[in-house]
Amino acid sequence: MARRTKVATGATALALAVGGIVVVTTTGTPDAARADGADKSFFIDITKVPRGNNVNLDLAKRGARGTFTVDCGRNENGHFNGDNFIAQPGVRNGAEHLHDYVGNLSTNADSNNKSLLRAGTTCKNGDKSAYFWPVIRINTEEEEENEAANEEKLAADRVDAAKDEAGAQVDCPDVASELEEVPDQAMPAVDENLDKLDRESENANNQLAQGKQAGQVLDELKNKRKPSIKQIGDTMRQAGKPVAKNEDQLAGCAVKQNGKGGLDNGGDNSNVNAAGDAEKKKSDGKAADLPGVDDNNEIGDNEGEIQRAEKVDLTFTSGGARRVVAMPKFLRVLYGDAKQSTNGPANARPSWTCTGFEDRLTELYPICPRGSKVTRVHSFPNCWDGKNTDSANHRTHIVFSDRNGKCPRGFKNVPQLRITLVYDIPSNIQAAGQYAVDAFAQEKHNPRSDHDDFANVMSQRLMNQLVKCINSGKRCKQ
């Protein structure tokens, strides 16, 4: 039986229950790990990778030069789980590998728009978006058993939360995404009214939760939204940037129930494997759970010591566009493909490099020179269809721009999220090919299966500030 090891945190065991999730960290040392190792052919000396194959650097030389960086920490609170609410909502451990989270504190299999809005966040500017990616582990073959760490899991009472999250919520047009570039003189008035719209939606959701009739809630909400939308429209017209959409249409909202559906993590709908099969319903109507994370935060074939990123950089750029428009709230975006071996290479992207070698990206695990550190770069799709916050395969509603930063016909340039993760992995571990990303079993830790997930839960005001920074060429940090 394989020996299993602990998560490297340099602290004693810590269990936190936040927003209905169980957050666990454990102790360990970098040279005490055991896991199924990745194939040695998956590794490459970064100095042998040709220069100039980083499309992100090419796009950075084009279009608007502004950036917006969000400080959400590097998962110091130890928020891990094997869930994916975007690709497999309602399925416990549906990812079959462990995710590392920053941002929204409640993110788990049951997350939905309402629960994400209600939760706290690790982001300093209040951004409640969910950012998550598979962990990296050190996978040595021989070591002694780690001493058992004192661990406790605090079970969160999910019953009331589940009932609450399953209820109805208002679905209103995202006004910020309908605005052209907001001039400086119009920004204060626009931001103030965007804040009002968010507050009014939140109040309406509270009324629904208290049992108020949906029709009455919607009528009152529309009447409350109209003055704010009119003021935004008047302000934009005075600044020479009229709002194209009918103001009365923007004021109207609907009521939706939080539903559950979806297929395998990061994959194409046509390729449902064992993880997708696990979504069959139990007799009580709830989604089935897959085999879970063990006491050492190990899941499936993913064993070993988790390496927390030394640096997590969340930066939004223009993606090469001359100007971008706001992302809608609750937009779901995937990067890469966790099941590239079955889905094919279309969605897999080169994600690996080393510090000091950012002019080159590779599909293989890099072996870095001394003084250089293993780095993952995930630049997300940035062309939105202007209508949907998700799609059946979680991809067709938002796609990549071309190498000139241009979107396909009918799509809009939205800010491109670029997540950069830097790891302090010992040189001898790199040279021996003893580190790997968590993955589905069929991937056998293939570095091409690296991927990332994002759900936008920024307030409209914060998103509007982000767009302004990018389009004006400013470099903003919050």
XYZ file of C-alpha atoms in Angstrom:
478
model
C 0.000 0.000 0.000
C 1.368 3.396 -0.933
C 2.432 5.602 1.932
C 0.575 8.894 2.023
C 1.947 12.195 3.152
C 0.834 15.534 4.494
C 0.265 18.986 3.021
C 3.303 21.231 3.436
C 2.310 24.317 5.372
C 4.958 24.688 8.065
C 2.164 24.950 10.638
C 0.154 22.642 12.829
C -3.043 21.122 11.525
C -5.768 23.660 10.978
C -9.400 22.971 10.190
C -11.739 25.737 9.143
C -15.376 25.551 8.179
C -16.246 28.552 6.023
C -19.459 28.917 4.058
C -20.246 25.233 4.310
C -16.828 23.936 3.203
C -14.247 22.120 5.245
C -10.824 23.687 4.829
C -7.891 21.557 5.924
C -4.140 22.114 6.181
C -1.592 19.659 7.510
C 2.120 19.535 8.135
C 5.121 18.085 6.382
C 8.580 18.688 4.964
C 9.667 19.088 1.323
C 11.713 15.865 1.294
C 9.024 13.664 2.818
C 6.541 12.725 0.122
C 5.312 9.734 -1.816
C 3.207 9.581 -4.956
C 2.837 8.024 -8.345
C 5.475 9.913 -10.295
C 4.978 11.535 -13.678
C 6.631 10.058 -16.764
C 10.170 11.411 -17.111
C 9.436 12.274 -20.756
C 7.081 14.958 -19.419
C 10.079 17.076 -18.273
C 12.319 19.442 -20.253
C 15.275 21.723 -19.564
C 13.803 25.206 -19.967
C 16.988 26.428 -21.664
C 16.205 24.027 -24.520
C 12.785 25.565 -25.150
C 12.911 28.057 -28.071
C 12.454 31.728 -27.237
C 9.585 33.793 -28.522
C 6.744 31.270 -28.211
C 4.793 33.140 -25.518
C 1.656 34.515 -27.169
C 0.829 36.443 -23.987
C 3.935 38.614 -24.420
C 3.048 39.193 -28.076
C -0.436 40.396 -27.158
C 0.954 42.620 -24.384
C 2.671 44.700 -27.091
C -0.674 45.378 -28.769
C -3.809 47.256 -27.835
C -4.512 48.943 -24.511
C -1.556 48.680 -22.131
C -3.346 49.035 -18.809
C -3.539 46.258 -16.204
C -5.539 45.546 -13.063
C -3.989 43.268 -10.411
C -6.015 41.775 -7.555
C -4.297 40.670 -4.338
C -6.150 37.582 -3.079
C -3.253 35.953 -1.239
C -1.893 32.486 -1.999
C -4.320 30.262 -0.127
C -2.779 30.845 3.283
C -6.000 29.579 4.893
C -5.694 26.163 3.227
C -8.851 26.076 1.113
C -8.650 22.801 -0.846
C -11.239 20.388 -2.216
C -11.832 18.016 -5.113
C -14.937 19.840 -6.389
C -15.725 21.901 -9.492
C -19.014 23.804 -9.318
C -18.611 25.069 -12.900
C -18.072 21.769 -14.726
C -19.649 19.373 -12.217
C -22.052 21.233 -9.936
C -23.357 19.249 -6.999
C -20.842 16.389 -7.360
C -18.546 15.910 -4.385
C -14.942 15.296 -5.508
C -16.100 15.388 -9.120
C -12.737 16.780 -10.202
C -10.971 13.654 -8.907
C -8.017 15.890 -8.061
C -7.439 18.620 -5.491
C -8.008 22.298 -6.263
C -6.156 25.239 -4.721
C -8.447 28.252 -4.102
C -8.103 31.987 -3.607
C -10.838 34.609 -3.561
C -14.289 33.388 -2.584
C -14.221 31.506 0.731
C -17.287 29.328 0.113
C -16.279 27.653 -3.146
C -17.265 23.970 -3.283
C -19.440 21.589 -5.306
C -22.667 23.306 -4.244
C -21.590 26.878 -4.998
C -23.995 28.996 -7.004
C -24.450 32.684 -7.681
C -26.315 33.315 -4.456
C -23.888 31.468 -2.180
C -20.878 33.113 -3.838
C -22.376 36.559 -3.311
C -23.075 35.850 0.353
C -19.581 34.540 1.162
C -16.415 36.254 2.300
C -13.228 36.549 0.269
C -9.443 36.512 0.630
C -9.136 39.396 -1.862
C -8.081 42.693 -0.275
C -10.368 44.789 -2.485
C -13.483 42.733 -1.679
C -13.541 40.837 -4.983
C -15.681 37.736 -4.322
C -14.690 35.978 -7.548
C -13.629 32.321 -7.402
C -10.147 31.485 -8.701
C -9.004 27.846 -8.559
C -6.483 25.459 -10.136
C -5.101 21.934 -9.460
C -2.364 21.709 -6.851
C 1.243 20.694 -7.538
C 2.760 17.912 -5.423
C 6.281 16.623 -4.857
C 6.366 12.923 -5.711
C 9.442 11.110 -4.411
C 9.555 7.325 -4.431
C 11.257 6.487 -1.133
C 10.811 8.194 2.243
C 9.859 7.438 5.794
C 6.364 7.741 7.058
C 5.490 11.214 8.270
C 4.525 11.433 11.922
C 0.800 11.517 12.273
C -0.417 15.083 12.610
C -3.232 15.950 14.998
C -6.129 16.673 12.703
C -9.741 17.494 13.163
C -12.376 18.309 10.632
C -15.095 20.645 11.771
C -18.304 19.526 10.062
C -20.287 22.521 8.864
C -24.051 22.363 9.145
C -25.000 22.379 5.459
C -28.725 21.724 5.845
C -29.883 25.302 6.307
C -27.389 26.601 3.763
C -28.524 24.050 1.186
C -32.149 25.051 1.626
C -31.223 28.709 1.318
C -29.014 28.232 -1.737
C -31.656 26.195 -3.543
C -34.109 29.078 -3.477
C -35.010 31.679 -6.069
C -32.991 34.755 -6.918
C -33.404 37.747 -9.192
C -31.642 37.773 -12.553
C -31.064 41.330 -13.763
C -29.290 42.705 -16.851
C -25.628 43.501 -16.167
C -25.571 47.242 -16.800
C -21.795 47.664 -16.563
C -21.251 45.316 -19.521
C -23.539 47.489 -21.680
C -21.517 50.671 -21.169
C -19.005 52.001 -23.618
C -15.798 53.386 -22.130
C -16.794 55.612 -19.201
C -15.111 59.042 -19.352
C -13.338 60.272 -16.218
C -15.896 62.998 -15.544
C -18.745 60.464 -15.647
C -17.088 57.803 -13.480
C -18.240 58.994 -9.992
C -21.914 59.181 -10.950
C -21.814 55.895 -12.872
C -20.062 54.055 -10.024
C -22.515 55.387 -7.448
C -25.497 54.151 -9.444
C -23.916 50.775 -10.237
C -23.515 50.313 -6.484
C -27.200 51.141 -6.028
C -28.189 48.525 -8.615
C -26.187 45.842 -6.800
C -27.728 46.789 -3.449
C -31.237 46.738 -4.890
C -30.691 43.240 -6.330
C -29.367 42.031 -2.982
C -32.389 43.467 -1.154
C -34.728 41.789 -3.645
C -33.033 38.416 -3.052
C -33.505 38.882 0.697
C -37.201 39.574 0.151
C -37.559 36.408 -1.932
C -35.800 34.400 0.774
C -38.304 35.759 3.303
C -41.195 34.465 1.195
C -42.357 37.631 -0.532
C -44.214 37.050 -3.812
C -41.909 37.106 -6.820
C -44.180 39.306 -8.927
C -44.324 41.989 -6.265
C -40.563 41.824 -5.717
C -39.895 42.237 -9.452
C -42.301 45.179 -9.826
C -40.740 47.009 -6.891
C -37.219 46.202 -8.074
C -37.885 47.551 -11.567
C -39.209 50.818 -10.152
C -36.117 51.122 -7.947
C -33.714 50.357 -10.799
C -35.213 52.815 -13.275
C -33.901 56.041 -11.639
C -30.366 54.658 -11.306
C -30.319 53.442 -14.905
C -31.746 56.726 -16.153
C -29.071 58.658 -14.270
C -26.370 56.421 -15.738
C -27.846 56.987 -19.215
C -28.079 60.766 -18.734
C -24.521 60.911 -17.437
C -23.188 58.882 -20.353
C -25.124 60.959 -22.904
C -23.743 64.155 -21.448
C -20.270 62.683 -21.810
C -20.938 61.746 -25.455
C -21.106 57.976 -24.779
C -24.804 57.001 -24.968
C -26.006 53.637 -23.704
C -27.178 51.657 -26.726
C -29.670 49.395 -24.974
C -33.181 50.505 -24.038
C -33.197 51.735 -20.439
C -36.549 50.125 -19.713
C -35.154 46.753 -20.830
C -32.172 47.187 -18.536
C -34.484 47.906 -15.606
C -36.501 44.697 -15.952
C -35.456 41.572 -14.065
C -36.613 37.966 -13.826
C -36.609 35.311 -11.103
C -34.621 32.110 -11.528
C -34.219 29.034 -9.397
C -30.709 27.844 -8.593
C -30.395 24.674 -10.657
C -27.781 21.959 -10.904
C -26.422 20.354 -14.033
C -23.186 19.958 -15.939
C -20.684 17.404 -17.126
C -17.114 16.364 -16.574
C -14.440 18.763 -15.402
C -12.829 20.795 -18.143
C -14.021 18.411 -20.821
C -16.207 18.273 -23.866
C -19.826 17.226 -23.402
C -19.258 14.290 -25.738
C -16.630 12.722 -23.486
C -18.301 11.788 -20.231
C -16.106 9.314 -18.335
C -16.344 7.795 -14.878
C -16.560 11.240 -13.316
C -19.521 12.117 -15.513
C -21.160 8.786 -14.753
C -21.008 9.668 -11.074
C -23.533 12.429 -11.683
C -26.341 9.865 -11.818
C -28.896 10.695 -9.189
C -29.427 8.822 -5.967
C -32.918 7.930 -4.902
C -33.125 11.114 -2.832
C -32.570 13.210 -5.960
C -29.109 14.441 -4.991
C -25.993 14.024 -7.094
C -23.787 11.068 -6.220
C -20.444 11.654 -4.570
C -17.212 10.301 -5.998
C -14.573 8.731 -3.713
C -13.373 11.521 -1.476
C -10.263 13.293 -0.321
C -8.501 11.345 2.436
C -7.130 12.671 5.703
C -3.932 13.779 3.955
C -5.728 15.751 1.230
C -4.931 13.041 -1.298
C -7.501 12.001 -3.861
C -7.564 9.370 -6.597
C -4.075 8.694 -7.954
C -2.801 12.038 -6.669
C -0.523 11.404 -3.722
C 2.261 13.436 -2.185
C 3.047 16.744 -0.612
C 1.192 19.821 -1.789
C 3.405 22.736 -2.771
C 1.734 26.035 -2.012
C 2.585 28.682 -4.607
C 5.227 31.111 -3.377
C 3.590 33.825 -5.489
C 0.068 34.112 -6.912
C -0.449 36.945 -9.391
C -3.985 37.661 -10.649
C -3.778 40.300 -13.373
C -6.383 41.407 -15.909
C -5.072 42.782 -19.239
C -6.486 43.883 -22.588
C -5.444 40.626 -24.236
C -4.225 42.696 -27.184
C -7.500 44.574 -27.700
C -7.537 48.329 -28.240
C -10.319 48.522 -25.676
C -12.331 46.086 -23.564
C -15.853 46.056 -22.137
C -16.959 44.823 -18.732
C -17.370 41.138 -18.006
C -20.891 40.302 -16.802
C -21.222 39.238 -13.200
C -21.209 35.437 -12.736
C -19.361 34.812 -16.016
C -17.757 31.339 -15.912
C -14.450 30.843 -17.755
C -12.224 27.774 -18.172
C -8.559 27.668 -19.133
C -6.924 24.527 -20.528
C -8.421 21.037 -20.520
C -8.221 18.635 -17.577
C -9.085 15.751 -19.940
C -6.983 16.553 -22.962
C -6.063 12.880 -23.461
C -9.699 12.023 -24.245
C -10.956 15.368 -25.591
C -8.007 16.012 -27.877
C -5.519 18.909 -27.939
C -7.850 21.739 -29.006
C -8.209 23.336 -25.565
C -4.831 22.410 -24.060
C -2.313 25.249 -23.967
C 1.374 25.656 -23.061
C 1.344 26.740 -19.409
C 4.836 26.108 -18.027
C 8.012 28.171 -17.765
C 10.618 29.378 -15.244
C 11.246 32.796 -13.715
C 13.644 34.688 -15.953
C 12.514 32.630 -18.954
C 9.042 34.100 -19.469
C 9.782 34.624 -23.171
C 9.066 30.925 -23.669
C 6.219 28.621 -22.637
C 6.189 24.838 -22.881
C 3.633 22.028 -22.591
C 6.114 20.073 -20.444
C 7.235 20.390 -16.841
C 10.256 22.716 -16.825
C 13.596 21.975 -15.206
C 14.872 25.410 -14.205
C 18.467 26.582 -13.688
C 19.512 27.281 -10.110
C 18.027 30.540 -8.909
C 15.063 30.192 -11.298
C 11.653 28.912 -10.154
C 8.948 26.749 -11.706
C 6.111 28.914 -13.042
C 2.629 28.284 -14.430
C 0.994 30.957 -16.637
C -2.751 30.666 -17.333
C -4.154 33.313 -19.701
C -7.905 32.836 -20.045
C -10.235 33.254 -23.056
C -11.168 36.898 -23.580
C -13.879 37.127 -26.273
C -17.414 37.014 -24.833
C -20.549 36.367 -26.903
C -22.230 39.375 -25.262
C -25.115 37.326 -23.908
C -24.336 34.158 -21.927
C -22.461 33.721 -18.659
C -22.023 29.984 -19.326
C -22.652 27.417 -22.068
C -23.320 23.690 -22.284
C -19.635 22.839 -22.723
C -18.523 25.862 -20.623
C -16.521 27.149 -23.598
C -18.561 28.394 -26.564
C -19.796 31.511 -24.743
C -16.221 32.821 -24.313
C -13.307 32.084 -26.648
C -9.778 33.319 -27.332
C -8.973 36.324 -29.485
C -6.579 35.853 -32.390
C -2.874 36.726 -32.229
C -3.774 40.349 -32.978
C -6.223 40.579 -30.099
C -9.296 40.525 -32.349
C -12.458 38.592 -31.498
C -14.606 36.489 -33.834
C -17.622 38.196 -35.334
C -20.372 38.733 -32.759
C -17.987 38.537 -29.778
C -16.743 41.348 -27.533
C -13.263 41.842 -26.068
C -13.475 41.539 -22.285
C -10.542 41.775 -19.857
C -8.216 38.793 -20.098
C -7.419 37.165 -16.757
C -3.809 36.013 -16.471
C -2.952 33.879 -13.440
C 0.777 33.419 -12.755
C 1.840 30.865 -10.129
C 5.458 30.609 -8.951
C 6.745 27.588 -6.965
C 9.914 27.063 -4.956
C 10.556 23.431 -5.938
C 14.060 22.147 -5.029
C 16.410 21.755 -7.990
C 17.085 18.080 -7.247
C 13.335 17.363 -7.302
C 13.020 19.083 -10.686
C 16.017 17.267 -12.146
C 14.672 13.907 -10.936
C 11.222 14.614 -12.405
C 9.565 14.273 -9.026
C 6.923 16.988 -9.104
C 3.598 16.926 -10.926
C 0.213 18.587 -11.192
C -2.888 16.842 -9.787
C -4.909 15.255 -12.579
C -7.561 12.742 -13.559
C -6.178 9.194 -13.451
C -6.234 8.769 -17.233
C -3.967 11.805 -17.652
C -1.139 10.135 -15.697
C -0.047 13.599 -14.489
C 0.454 14.852 -18.044
C 1.458 18.547 -17.809
C -0.742 19.262 -20.846
C -3.754 18.639 -18.591
C -2.970 21.767 -16.550
C -6.043 23.982 -16.287
C -7.692 26.759 -14.322
C -11.201 27.990 -13.474
C -12.677 31.441 -12.830
C -16.114 32.765 -11.927
C -16.553 36.552 -11.902
C -18.277 37.756 -8.739
C -16.926 41.313 -8.741
C -19.349 44.121 -8.056
C -20.273 46.090 -11.176
C -18.440 49.072 -9.739
C -15.211 47.116 -9.256
C -15.467 45.643 -12.760
C -16.025 49.120 -14.152
C -12.846 50.335 -12.419
C -10.966 47.362 -13.868
C -12.086 48.208 -17.403
C -11.161 51.859 -16.913
C -7.638 50.972 -15.778
C -7.038 48.726 -18.776
C -8.447 51.083 -21.408
C -6.669 54.157 -20.000
C -3.277 52.444 -19.895
C -2.967 52.611 -16.116
C -1.379 49.867 -14.009
C -3.722 49.436 -11.066
C -3.211 47.194 -8.031
C -5.774 46.481 -5.308
